[in-house]
Short mmCIF file of C-alpha atoms and ligand atoms in Angstrom, two decimals:
data_model
loop_
_atom_site.label_atom_id
_atom_site.label_comp_id
_atom_site.label_asym_id
_atom_site.label_seq_id
_atom_site.Cartn_x
_atom_site.Cartn_y
_atom_site.Cartn_z
CA MET A 1478 -76.76 8.95 13.02
CA HIS A 1479 -73.13 8.54 13.81
CA PHE A 1480 -71.29 10.14 16.42
CA PRO A 1481 -67.41 10.19 16.79
CA LEU A 1482 -66.24 7.78 19.61
CA ALA A 1483 -64.02 10.21 21.20
CA LEU A 1484 -66.66 12.91 21.48
CA SER A 1485 -68.99 10.31 23.15
CA LEU A 1486 -66.24 9.53 25.81
CA LEU A 1487 -65.91 12.98 26.95
CA PRO A 1488 -67.12 13.58 30.33
CA LEU A 1489 -69.90 16.03 30.49
CA ALA A 1490 -68.49 19.31 31.03
CA THR A 1491 -69.12 20.88 34.64
CA HIS A 1492 -71.50 23.98 34.46
CA ALA A 1493 -69.47 27.05 34.65
CA ILE A 1494 -70.96 29.69 36.89
CA ASN A 1495 -70.52 33.17 38.43
CA ILE A 1496 -68.87 33.18 41.90
CA ILE A 1497 -68.13 35.93 44.49
CA SER A 1498 -65.45 34.89 46.91
CA SER A 1499 -64.30 36.39 50.03
CA ASN A 1500 -62.44 35.64 53.46
CA ASP A 1501 -61.71 37.06 56.72
CA ASP A 1502 -57.80 36.70 56.48
CA GLY A 1503 -57.67 39.34 53.75
CA TRP A 1504 -57.72 39.67 50.41
CA ALA A 1505 -53.63 39.37 49.60
CA GLU A 1506 -53.52 36.29 51.93
CA ILE A 1507 -52.61 33.19 49.85
CA ASN A 1508 -55.24 30.74 50.05
CA ILE A 1509 -57.97 33.12 48.53
CA ARG A 1510 -55.96 33.59 45.59
CA THR A 1511 -54.88 30.05 45.15
CA LEU A 1512 -58.84 29.35 45.40
CA TYR A 1513 -58.96 31.87 42.94
CA ASP A 1514 -56.87 30.09 40.52
CA SER A 1515 -58.52 26.54 41.13
CA LEU A 1516 -62.01 27.72 40.63
CA THR A 1517 -61.29 29.82 37.22
CA ALA A 1518 -59.32 26.78 35.95
CA ALA A 1519 -62.34 24.75 36.37
CA GLY A 1520 -64.05 27.20 34.16
CA HIS A 1521 -66.15 29.33 36.62
CA SER A 1522 -66.08 33.21 36.40
CA VAL A 1523 -64.75 34.51 39.71
CA VAL A 1524 -64.49 38.07 41.38
CA LEU A 1525 -62.79 38.28 44.66
CA SER A 1526 -64.02 40.80 47.25
CA ALA A 1527 -62.28 40.67 50.75
CA PRO A 1528 -60.77 42.63 53.62
CA ALA A 1529 -57.88 44.83 53.01
CA GLU A 1530 -56.47 44.00 56.31
CA ASN A 1531 -56.37 40.92 58.51
CA GLU A 1532 -59.96 40.51 59.82
CA SER A 1533 -60.02 37.32 61.59
CA GLY A 1534 -62.30 36.66 64.25
CA THR A 1535 -64.61 39.74 63.17
CA GLY A 1536 -67.77 37.33 62.85
CA SER A 1537 -70.61 39.27 61.70
CA ASP A 1538 -69.52 42.92 61.75
CA ASP A 1539 -70.20 45.31 59.23
CA ALA A 1540 -68.96 49.10 58.88
CA THR A 1541 -68.49 51.55 56.26
CA PRO A 1542 -65.31 51.49 54.44
CA THR A 1543 -62.87 53.93 54.82
CA THR A 1544 -59.77 55.25 53.51
CA LEU A 1545 -56.48 53.20 54.31
CA THR A 1546 -54.61 54.85 57.14
CA GLU A 1547 -51.84 52.08 57.00
CA ALA A 1548 -50.59 49.68 54.10
CA CYS A 1549 -52.83 46.91 53.20
CA GLU A 1550 -51.85 43.43 54.47
CA PHE A 1551 -48.38 42.24 53.26
CA ASP A 1552 -48.09 45.90 51.73
CA SER A 1553 -50.39 44.84 49.21
CA CYS A 1554 -51.78 48.50 48.94
CA PRO A 1555 -50.06 51.70 49.90
CA SER A 1556 -51.50 53.84 53.07
CA GLY A 1557 -53.69 56.29 51.72
CA SER A 1558 -55.46 54.12 48.97
CA PRO A 1559 -59.27 54.47 48.71
CA ALA A 1560 -61.69 52.62 50.84
CA GLU A 1561 -62.35 49.85 48.06
CA GLY A 1562 -59.57 48.90 45.54
CA TYR A 1563 -58.41 46.32 43.31
CA ASN A 1564 -55.33 45.21 41.66
CA ALA A 1565 -54.81 47.44 38.62
CA SER A 1566 -53.45 44.67 36.57
CA GLN A 1567 -56.35 41.99 37.82
CA PRO A 1568 -59.08 43.94 38.50
CA ARG A 1569 -61.18 41.03 39.51
CA TRP A 1570 -58.94 41.10 42.74
CA ASN A 1571 -60.59 43.67 45.02
CA TYR A 1572 -60.12 44.62 48.82
CA VAL A 1573 -62.66 46.68 50.78
CA ASN A 1574 -61.12 48.41 53.94
CA SER A 1575 -63.61 47.10 56.31
CA TYR A 1576 -64.97 43.55 57.59
CA PRO A 1577 -65.74 40.44 55.94
CA VAL A 1578 -69.55 40.98 55.68
CA THR A 1579 -68.86 44.52 54.28
CA SER A 1580 -66.48 43.03 51.91
CA ILE A 1581 -68.71 40.39 50.31
CA LYS A 1582 -71.73 42.85 50.55
CA TYR A 1583 -69.67 45.03 48.26
CA GLY A 1584 -69.10 42.01 46.10
CA ILE A 1585 -72.76 40.87 45.88
CA ASN A 1586 -74.34 44.56 45.31
CA THR A 1587 -71.47 46.55 43.27
CA LEU A 1588 -69.17 44.09 41.64
CA SER A 1589 -71.49 41.32 40.80
CA PRO A 1590 -73.63 43.44 38.55
CA GLU A 1591 -70.51 44.86 36.85
CA TYR A 1592 -68.89 41.69 36.20
CA PHE A 1593 -71.96 39.16 36.25
CA ASP A 1594 -74.72 41.35 34.91
CA GLY A 1595 -76.67 40.31 38.20
CA ALA A 1596 -76.31 38.50 41.60
CA PRO A 1597 -73.76 35.70 41.64
CA ALA A 1598 -74.72 32.59 41.55
CA LEU A 1599 -72.61 31.14 44.44
CA ALA A 1600 -70.71 32.66 47.14
CA VAL A 1601 -67.53 31.07 48.45
CA THR A 1602 -65.18 32.04 51.69
CA GLY A 1603 -61.84 31.06 52.69
CA PRO A 1604 -60.27 28.68 52.79
CA ASN A 1605 -59.79 30.23 56.03
CA VAL A 1606 -56.50 30.11 57.70
CA GLY A 1607 -57.24 27.26 60.51
CA THR A 1608 -60.56 25.44 61.19
CA ASN A 1609 -63.99 27.06 61.90
CA LEU A 1610 -65.30 24.21 63.96
CA GLY A 1611 -68.46 24.37 66.43
CA LEU A 1612 -68.52 27.66 68.44
CA ASP A 1613 -65.80 28.79 65.99
CA VAL A 1614 -68.51 29.72 63.64
CA PHE A 1615 -70.16 32.77 66.02
CA PHE A 1616 -66.61 34.66 65.76
CA SER A 1617 -65.10 33.49 62.00
CA GLY A 1618 -65.35 36.58 59.58
CA THR A 1619 -65.27 33.75 57.04
CA VAL A 1620 -68.31 32.37 58.38
CA GLY A 1621 -70.01 35.50 58.74
CA ALA A 1622 -69.26 36.50 55.22
CA ALA A 1623 -70.83 32.99 53.99
CA THR A 1624 -74.04 33.50 56.38
CA TYR A 1625 -74.51 37.05 55.15
CA ALA A 1626 -74.49 35.98 51.51
CA ALA A 1627 -77.32 32.95 52.32
CA GLU A 1628 -79.16 35.45 54.07
CA VAL A 1629 -79.60 37.52 51.14
CA GLY A 1630 -80.42 34.84 48.88
CA ILE A 1631 -77.04 33.34 47.65
CA PRO A 1632 -76.26 29.90 48.18
CA ALA A 1633 -72.93 29.93 50.37
CA ILE A 1634 -70.11 28.01 51.42
CA ALA A 1635 -67.41 28.36 54.10
CA PHE A 1636 -64.25 26.63 53.44
CA SER A 1637 -61.49 26.31 56.43
CA GLY A 1638 -58.43 24.55 56.76
CA ASP A 1639 -56.49 23.25 59.68
CA THR A 1640 -52.76 23.63 58.41
CA GLY A 1641 -51.04 27.03 57.84
CA SER A 1642 -50.29 30.27 58.96
CA GLN A 1643 -51.36 33.86 57.01
CA THR A 1644 -49.04 33.95 54.08
CA ALA A 1645 -48.67 36.56 51.53
CA TRP A 1646 -49.92 36.10 47.82
CA ASP A 1647 -46.63 36.42 46.09
CA VAL A 1648 -44.92 33.51 47.65
CA THR A 1649 -44.37 29.95 46.37
CA THR A 1650 -47.71 28.37 46.75
CA PRO A 1651 -47.60 26.15 50.03
CA THR A 1652 -48.93 22.54 49.51
CA TYR A 1653 -51.54 23.04 51.95
CA SER A 1654 -53.02 25.82 50.00
CA THR A 1655 -52.81 23.77 46.83
CA VAL A 1656 -54.89 20.81 48.31
CA TYR A 1657 -57.40 22.98 50.13
CA ALA A 1658 -58.23 24.94 47.01
CA GLU A 1659 -58.61 21.77 45.07
CA LEU A 1660 -60.81 20.45 47.49
CA ALA A 1661 -62.90 23.40 47.85
CA THR A 1662 -63.32 23.35 44.07
CA LYS A 1663 -64.22 19.73 44.28
CA VAL A 1664 -66.90 20.45 46.56
CA THR A 1665 -68.20 23.53 44.40
CA ASP A 1666 -68.25 21.39 41.15
CA GLU A 1667 -70.00 18.47 42.94
CA LEU A 1668 -72.75 21.06 44.41
CA VAL A 1669 -73.01 22.92 40.67
CA ALA A 1670 -73.28 19.48 39.22
CA ALA A 1671 -76.32 18.48 41.35
CA GLY A 1672 -78.20 21.66 39.61
CA THR A 1673 -80.00 24.43 40.90
CA PRO A 1674 -81.08 25.59 43.66
CA TYR A 1675 -77.71 24.74 44.69
CA LEU A 1676 -78.92 24.88 48.32
CA PRO A 1677 -82.07 25.63 49.66
CA ASP A 1678 -82.88 29.30 50.88
CA GLU A 1679 -81.07 30.44 53.99
CA ILE A 1680 -78.73 27.30 53.97
CA TRP A 1681 -74.88 27.51 53.88
CA LEU A 1682 -72.35 24.82 54.22
CA ASN A 1683 -69.50 24.78 56.68
CA VAL A 1684 -66.88 22.97 55.42
CA ASN A 1685 -63.53 21.97 57.30
CA PHE A 1686 -60.27 20.33 55.91
CA GLY A 1687 -58.06 18.38 57.99
CA ALA A 1688 -54.15 18.70 58.58
CA VAL A 1689 -52.10 18.30 55.24
CA GLY A 1690 -48.88 17.10 56.62
CA ASP A 1691 -45.38 16.88 55.11
CA SER A 1692 -46.02 13.22 54.14
CA THR A 1693 -49.50 12.54 55.01
CA CYS A 1694 -52.76 13.82 53.41
CA THR A 1695 -50.40 15.79 50.72
CA SER A 1696 -52.83 15.49 47.96
CA ALA A 1697 -56.53 16.30 47.47
CA ASP A 1698 -57.47 12.64 46.33
CA ASP A 1699 -56.30 11.44 49.92
CA PHE A 1700 -58.97 13.25 51.52
CA LYS A 1701 -62.74 12.04 52.27
CA PHE A 1702 -65.80 14.07 52.77
CA VAL A 1703 -68.10 13.25 55.66
CA LEU A 1704 -71.28 14.88 56.44
CA SER A 1705 -71.17 16.26 59.96
CA ARG A 1706 -72.91 18.72 62.62
CA ILE A 1707 -71.69 21.87 63.76
CA PHE A 1708 -72.67 21.35 67.26
CA THR A 1709 -72.98 18.37 69.69
CA ALA A 1710 -76.14 17.27 69.74
CA ILE A 1711 -78.04 17.40 73.53
CA PRO A 1712 -79.48 13.80 74.33
CA LEU A 1713 -83.25 13.59 74.31
CA LEU A 1714 -83.40 17.08 73.25
CA THR A 1715 -81.87 17.69 69.75
CA PRO A 1716 -83.96 16.00 67.04
CA ALA A 1717 -82.45 13.40 65.04
CA ASP A 1718 -80.25 14.12 61.87
CA VAL A 1719 -80.79 12.75 58.51
CA GLU A 1720 -80.36 9.00 58.41
CA THR A 1721 -77.05 8.07 56.83
CA CYS A 1722 -74.17 5.72 57.49
CA GLY A 1723 -76.56 3.53 59.78
CA SER A 1724 -77.16 6.31 62.32
CA THR A 1725 -79.61 9.14 62.72
CA ARG A 1726 -77.10 11.16 64.16
CA LEU A 1727 -74.34 12.79 62.42
CA PRO A 1728 -71.15 13.03 63.97
CA THR A 1729 -69.59 16.65 64.81
CA GLU A 1730 -67.46 18.50 62.36
CA THR A 1731 -64.80 18.58 65.14
CA LYS A 1732 -64.82 14.84 65.42
CA VAL A 1733 -64.45 14.38 61.59
CA VAL A 1734 -61.53 16.59 61.37
CA ASP A 1735 -59.74 15.17 64.27
CA SER A 1736 -60.16 11.61 63.39
CA ASP A 1737 -57.13 9.56 62.09
CA GLY A 1738 -56.76 9.75 58.46
CA CYS A 1739 -57.71 12.31 55.79
CA TYR A 1740 -61.10 13.85 56.25
CA ALA A 1741 -62.88 16.98 55.53
CA SER A 1742 -66.26 17.56 57.25
CA ILE A 1743 -69.11 19.16 55.85
CA SER A 1744 -71.85 20.67 58.07
CA VAL A 1745 -75.23 22.08 56.91
CA GLY A 1746 -76.31 25.49 58.76
CA LEU A 1747 -79.04 27.77 59.01
CA ALA A 1748 -77.71 31.53 58.05
CA SER A 1749 -80.03 33.23 60.62
CA ASP A 1750 -78.43 31.79 63.75
CA LYS A 1751 -75.63 29.88 62.48
CA LEU A 1752 -76.99 26.74 63.90
CA ASP A 1753 -77.35 23.23 62.53
CA ALA A 1754 -80.08 22.93 59.93
CA ASN A 1755 -82.83 20.11 60.40
CA ALA A 1756 -82.69 16.65 58.82
CA THR A 1757 -85.00 18.01 55.83
CA MET A 1758 -82.48 20.13 54.91
CA GLN A 1759 -79.18 17.99 55.59
CA ALA A 1760 -80.80 15.33 53.58
CA VAL A 1761 -81.25 17.67 50.63
CA VAL A 1762 -77.28 18.16 50.81
CA LEU A 1763 -76.82 14.48 51.56
CA ASP A 1764 -78.41 14.01 47.95
CA LYS A 1765 -76.77 16.55 46.22
CA LEU A 1766 -73.37 15.59 47.50
CA SER A 1767 -73.62 11.87 47.62
CA GLY A 1768 -70.85 11.29 44.97
CA LEU A 1769 -68.63 13.00 47.29
CA LEU A 1770 -69.66 11.71 50.63
CA THR A 1771 -68.29 8.87 52.75
CA CYS A 1772 -68.90 7.34 56.21
CA LEU A 1773 -66.19 7.79 59.00
CA GLU A 1774 -64.20 4.86 59.69
C1 NAG B 170 -55.15 38.21 62.57
O1 NAG B 170 -55.82 38.53 63.54
C2 NAG B 170 -56.09 37.61 64.48
C3 NAG B 170 -57.31 38.07 65.24
O2 NAG B 170 -56.85 39.56 65.90
C4 NAG B 170 -54.83 37.33 65.31
O3 NAG B 170 -54.97 36.25 66.23
C5 NAG B 170 -53.80 36.94 64.13
O4 NAG B 170 -52.65 36.97 64.73
C6 NAG B 170 -53.71 37.96 63.03
N1 NAG B 170 -52.49 37.47 62.07
C7 NAG B 170 -51.57 38.15 61.82
C8 NAG B 170 -50.66 37.82 60.68
O5 NAG B 170 -50.99 39.21 62.59
C1 NAG B 171 -51.68 42.18 41.23
O1 NAG B 171 -51.41 41.52 39.83
C2 NAG B 171 -50.27 41.04 39.25
C3 NAG B 171 -50.53 40.49 38.13
O2 NAG B 171 -51.24 39.06 38.19
C4 NAG B 171 -49.37 40.32 40.18
O3 NAG B 171 -48.12 40.32 39.87
C5 NAG B 171 -49.16 41.14 41.56
O4 NAG B 171 -48.73 40.46 42.39
C6 NAG B 171 -50.71 41.40 42.17
N1 NAG B 171 -50.45 42.10 43.41
C7 NAG B 171 -51.74 41.91 44.40
C8 NAG B 171 -51.56 42.98 45.52
O5 NAG B 171 -52.59 41.41 44.12
C1 NAG B 172 -86.84 22.39 58.44
O1 NAG B 172 -85.96 23.60 58.04
C2 NAG B 172 -86.46 24.67 57.02
C3 NAG B 172 -85.71 25.68 56.89
O2 NAG B 172 -85.61 26.29 58.03
C4 NAG B 172 -87.88 24.59 57.30
O3 NAG B 172 -88.74 25.38 56.36
C5 NAG B 172 -88.75 23.47 57.74
O4 NAG B 172 -90.10 23.80 58.23
C6 NAG B 172 -88.04 22.57 58.68
N1 NAG B 172 -88.89 21.21 58.54
C7 NAG B 172 -89.07 20.62 59.79
C8 NAG B 172 -89.69 19.44 59.63
O5 NAG B 172 -88.75 21.05 60.82
#
């Protein structure tokens, strides 16, 4: 049988999946909107369900949403708006006037059945404005939302980036926001391409992107991904990590992100306590993301 050459040269199309998206910087912060555009352009079906206001640093807090008694952040909705709402011309962009966990819970329980006819295949949070390294994971709402999703059985990734400040959705997209969205899409697509289950039960990924400068690390292609630990290992006490890059001890994510060069760290966490997962779980992720991961130089 004869196949046209052009067809046989086409790369395998990335599998498009249903994704719920949240953050702690708020539904109208530009990073979550840039990521929405990037994941949608990659073919995924994305629904955004994030706090109405800046809820940075609220960890795993959860409370019944309430009617807005002030405007949503950046005047993105008027005071007096209902506890949950959406952009009338883009109903996939939803706010919840409560914490990050509450907002992703609403996305999973209420919006996903409507848009996806069931649970989302993946939860992504961020890109957070500012890194979430080490102890930060206990306070970050971006991490709180991701670990909530992982605990209810949805593979989850928390993304955070070093550069930028909280910025309204409706300005010219800053370069860092585009770079972080492209990097997050790259990780998502790589994980999805490795097939289901996307992650083992109860496992989430903490992904941190290093700084985007004016003349350094200005494009997603400049960045290298390194498998890392969330917390510093305690000598003689912490069990060995997965063996890679000639060692059974992974670098901490702080070390990776602070290294000279353009680096992004990927740590494998346990949702229940936000601590590092064991070497077996790290090995699953190393295998799935082997096409993306490199060693720290
Ligand atoms: C958002 O909240 C955090 C934590 O309270 C605070 O540090 C930050 O300045 C707030 N951002 C804005 C733009 O107000
Ligand atoms: C709502 O969506 C429209 C159309 O995409 C856009 O022009 C507007 O800025 C959006 N507003 C908010 C708060 O998302
Ligand atoms: C590693 O962690 C997983 C998930 O928590 C657990 O099911 C498994 O028993 C652990 N394996 C080892 C060797 O500790």
